Structures are given as C-alpha cells and as structure tokens.
Short mmCIF file of C-alpha atoms in Angstrom, two decimals:
data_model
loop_
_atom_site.label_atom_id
_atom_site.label_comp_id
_atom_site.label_asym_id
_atom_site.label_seq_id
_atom_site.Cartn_x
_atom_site.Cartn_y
_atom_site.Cartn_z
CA UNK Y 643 -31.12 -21.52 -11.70
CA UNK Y 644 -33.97 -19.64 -10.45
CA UNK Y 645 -33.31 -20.33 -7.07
CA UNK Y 646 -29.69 -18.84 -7.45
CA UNK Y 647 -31.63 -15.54 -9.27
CA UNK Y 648 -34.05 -15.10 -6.64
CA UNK Y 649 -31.05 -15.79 -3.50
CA UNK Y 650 -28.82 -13.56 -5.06
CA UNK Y 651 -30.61 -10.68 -6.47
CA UNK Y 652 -32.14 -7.87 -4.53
CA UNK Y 653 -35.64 -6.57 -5.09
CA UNK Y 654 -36.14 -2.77 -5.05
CA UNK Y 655 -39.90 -2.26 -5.49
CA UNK Y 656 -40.64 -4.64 -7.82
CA UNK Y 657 -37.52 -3.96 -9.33
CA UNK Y 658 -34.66 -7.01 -9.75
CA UNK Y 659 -31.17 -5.83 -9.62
CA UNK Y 660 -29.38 -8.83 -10.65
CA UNK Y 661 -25.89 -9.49 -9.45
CA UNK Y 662 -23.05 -7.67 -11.21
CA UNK Y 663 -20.34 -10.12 -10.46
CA UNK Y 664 -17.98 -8.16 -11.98
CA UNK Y 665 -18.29 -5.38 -9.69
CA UNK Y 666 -18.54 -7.80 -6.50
CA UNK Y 667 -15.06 -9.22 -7.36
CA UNK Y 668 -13.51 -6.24 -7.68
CA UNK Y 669 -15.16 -5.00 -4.45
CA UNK Y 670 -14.20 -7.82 -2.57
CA UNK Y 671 -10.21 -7.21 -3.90
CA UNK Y 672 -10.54 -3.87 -2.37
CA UNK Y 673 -11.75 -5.16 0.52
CA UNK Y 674 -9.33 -8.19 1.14
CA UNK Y 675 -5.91 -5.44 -0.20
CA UNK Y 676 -3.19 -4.62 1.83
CA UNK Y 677 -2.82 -1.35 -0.06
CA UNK Y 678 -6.33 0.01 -0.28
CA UNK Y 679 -7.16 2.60 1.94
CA UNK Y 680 -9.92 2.90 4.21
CA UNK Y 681 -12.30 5.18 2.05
CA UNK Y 682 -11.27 2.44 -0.85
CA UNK Y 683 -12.59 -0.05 1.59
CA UNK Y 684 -15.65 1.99 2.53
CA UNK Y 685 -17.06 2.30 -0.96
CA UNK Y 686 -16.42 -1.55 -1.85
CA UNK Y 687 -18.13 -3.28 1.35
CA UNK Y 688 -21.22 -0.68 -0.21
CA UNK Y 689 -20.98 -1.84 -3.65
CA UNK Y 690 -21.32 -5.43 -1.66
CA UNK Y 691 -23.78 -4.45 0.45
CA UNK Y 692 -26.01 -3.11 -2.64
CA UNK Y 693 -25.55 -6.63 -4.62
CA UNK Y 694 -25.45 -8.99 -1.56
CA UNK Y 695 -27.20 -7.14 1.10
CA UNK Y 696 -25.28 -6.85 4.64
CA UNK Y 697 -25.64 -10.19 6.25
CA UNK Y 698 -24.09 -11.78 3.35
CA UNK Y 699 -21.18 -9.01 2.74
CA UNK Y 700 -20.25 -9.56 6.34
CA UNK Y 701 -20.92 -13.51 6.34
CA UNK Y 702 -19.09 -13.42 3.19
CA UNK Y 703 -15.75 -11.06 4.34
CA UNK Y 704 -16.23 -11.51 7.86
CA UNK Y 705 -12.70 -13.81 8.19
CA UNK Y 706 -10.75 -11.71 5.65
CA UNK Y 707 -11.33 -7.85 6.36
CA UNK Y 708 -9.21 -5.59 7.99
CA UNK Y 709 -11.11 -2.98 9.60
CA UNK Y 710 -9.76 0.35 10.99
CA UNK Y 711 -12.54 1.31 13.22
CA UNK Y 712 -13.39 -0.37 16.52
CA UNK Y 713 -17.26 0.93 15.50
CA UNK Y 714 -17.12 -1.23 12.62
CA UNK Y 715 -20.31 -4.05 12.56
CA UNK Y 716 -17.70 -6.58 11.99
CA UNK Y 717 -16.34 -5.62 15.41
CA UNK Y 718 -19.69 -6.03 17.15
CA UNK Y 719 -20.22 -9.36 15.37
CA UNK Y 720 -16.90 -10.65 16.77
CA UNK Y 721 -17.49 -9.36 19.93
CA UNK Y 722 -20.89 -11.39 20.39
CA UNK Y 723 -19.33 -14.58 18.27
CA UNK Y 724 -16.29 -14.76 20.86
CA UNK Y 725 -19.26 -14.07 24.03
CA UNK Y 726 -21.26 -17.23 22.60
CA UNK Y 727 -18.57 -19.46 22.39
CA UNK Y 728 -17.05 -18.30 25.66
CA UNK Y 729 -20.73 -18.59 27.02
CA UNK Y 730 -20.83 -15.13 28.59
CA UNK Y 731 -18.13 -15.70 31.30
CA UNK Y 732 -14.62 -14.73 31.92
CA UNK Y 733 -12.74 -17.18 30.54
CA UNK Y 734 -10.23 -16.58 33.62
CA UNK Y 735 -12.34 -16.42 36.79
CA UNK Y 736 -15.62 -17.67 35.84
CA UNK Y 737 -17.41 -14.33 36.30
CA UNK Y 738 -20.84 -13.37 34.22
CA UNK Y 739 -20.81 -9.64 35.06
CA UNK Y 740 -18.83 -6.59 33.27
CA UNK Y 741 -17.63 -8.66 30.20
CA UNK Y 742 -15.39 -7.53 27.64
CA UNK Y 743 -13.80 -9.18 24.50
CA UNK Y 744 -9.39 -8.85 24.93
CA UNK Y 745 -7.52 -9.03 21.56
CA UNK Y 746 -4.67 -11.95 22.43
CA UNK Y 747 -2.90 -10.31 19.83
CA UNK Y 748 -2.83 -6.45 20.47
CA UNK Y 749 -5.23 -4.65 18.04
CA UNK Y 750 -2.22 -2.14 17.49
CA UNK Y 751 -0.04 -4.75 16.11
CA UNK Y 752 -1.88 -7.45 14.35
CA UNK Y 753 -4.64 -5.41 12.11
CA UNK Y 754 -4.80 -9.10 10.13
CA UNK Y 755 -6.01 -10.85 13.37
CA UNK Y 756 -8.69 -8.00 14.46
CA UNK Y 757 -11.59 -10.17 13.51
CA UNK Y 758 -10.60 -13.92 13.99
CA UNK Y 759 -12.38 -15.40 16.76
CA UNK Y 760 -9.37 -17.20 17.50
CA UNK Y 761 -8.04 -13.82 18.43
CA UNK Y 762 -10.19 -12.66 21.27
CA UNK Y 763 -11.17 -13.49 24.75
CA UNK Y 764 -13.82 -12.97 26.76
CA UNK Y 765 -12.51 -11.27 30.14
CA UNK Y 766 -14.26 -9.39 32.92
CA UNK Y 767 -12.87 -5.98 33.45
CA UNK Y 768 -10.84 -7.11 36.35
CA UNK Y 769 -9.16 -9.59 34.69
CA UNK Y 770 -9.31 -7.60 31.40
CA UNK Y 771 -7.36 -4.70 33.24
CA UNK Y 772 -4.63 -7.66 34.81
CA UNK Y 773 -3.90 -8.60 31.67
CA UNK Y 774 -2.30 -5.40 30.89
CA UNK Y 775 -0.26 -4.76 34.08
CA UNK Y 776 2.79 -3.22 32.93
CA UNK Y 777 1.37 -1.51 30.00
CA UNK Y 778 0.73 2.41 29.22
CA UNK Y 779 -2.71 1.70 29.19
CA UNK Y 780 -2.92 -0.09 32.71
CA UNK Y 781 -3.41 2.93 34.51
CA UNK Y 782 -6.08 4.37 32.17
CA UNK Y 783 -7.99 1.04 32.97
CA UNK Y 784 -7.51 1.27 36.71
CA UNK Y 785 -9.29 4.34 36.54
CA UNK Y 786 -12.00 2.96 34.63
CA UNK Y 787 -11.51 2.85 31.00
CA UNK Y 788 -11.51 -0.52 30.96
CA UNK Y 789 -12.37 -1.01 26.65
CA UNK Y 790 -9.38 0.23 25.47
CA UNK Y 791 -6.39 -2.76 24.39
#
C-alpha cells in the first residue's frame, strides 16, 4: 500500500497531496467526451497533470484524447513514437533527411485517429508533398510548406 501512496501522490515541499480519484475520473471523462469543448479539455488534462504529473496524464490518455491543436505535447510524442518505429527514414524511399510524420487518415477528417500511431507515417518532404498531388494543399507544399496535411 505504501508503494501505491508514494507512486501516486505528488510531493509539494514536504507536502503529500494524495490522489483525489474522484476528481481524476471525472477529468479523464472530460478528456475522453465527444461533447466537451476544448477549454473543458484544457482544465481536466490540468486537474490530471496536478494528481498524476505529466508523463503519466499523457502515458495514461495518450491513445484516447482528441486534441485540437497540432502544438499539443501529445502531438510531439506521436510524432517521435511513429519516427522510432519507422527508424528515422521515409518509409517510401528510404531517405534519413527532411522527415515528417503524414496522417494516413487526414487530420481534418478523423480527429479520433490524430494520435494513434497506427495513423501516421514517416515521409520525407518529397514524398510527403507526392502524397498530396491533387489536393488544395499540394501547391502550398511545392512552395515549401511542406507540414501542413
């Protein structure tokens, strides 16, 4: 029992805050809703990150959030998850230089899938940007703004 006090408890100066489970359940329904909205979401992932600390909010809703923002740290942690297993080449041509991550399903129209490793790709910009031939966005990346999906 001790051992689950001291790994799930957070100490603030000599202070222990033990673990309001309460409030980490209902933070984590926020999170994993449909119909909460982004500020919702916000507040909720804090109340986590206050109980939990951040490694374990995002180890714990890493495969279940939706996030809105492309800035998010759950972005940046699938980005380097889908690099690792793709071992920092272009899963096309082979290439180790000017790596990106691609979204097999759009970012636009799968918000569930943003996240799931199974959902990206690592790419370098070349093939990155023939990937979208045909799309609005093909001639943005042409001219160079090759992270946008």
């Amino acid at each position: 029992m001790r051992e689950l006090i001291k790994r799930y408890t957070i100490n603030y100066s000599q202070l222990v805050r033990p673990i309001n489970w309460k409030n980490c359940i209902d933070s984590l329904a926020i999170i994993l809703s449909k119909n909460a909205n982004k500020y919702q979401k916000i507040a909720a992932r804090e109340i986590l990150f206050i109980y939990l600390g951040k490694k374990a909010t995002y180890d714990l809703i890493e495969d279940d959030a939706v996030v809105t923002n492309r800035n998010d740290e759950l972005v940046t942690r699938w980005k380097k998850k889908c690099l690792k297993r793709d071992k920092y080449q272009c899963r096309v041509c082979g290439s180790k230089k000017y790596l990106c991550v691609h979204h097999v399903s759009y970012w636009s129209v799968d918000p569930v899938n943003r996240i799931n490793i199974d959902n990206g790709i690592t790419l370098c910009s070349k093939c990155h940007t023939k990937q979208h031939i045909g799309e609005p966005v093909y001639k943005l990346m042409t001219l160079g703004g090759d992270n946008l999906e």
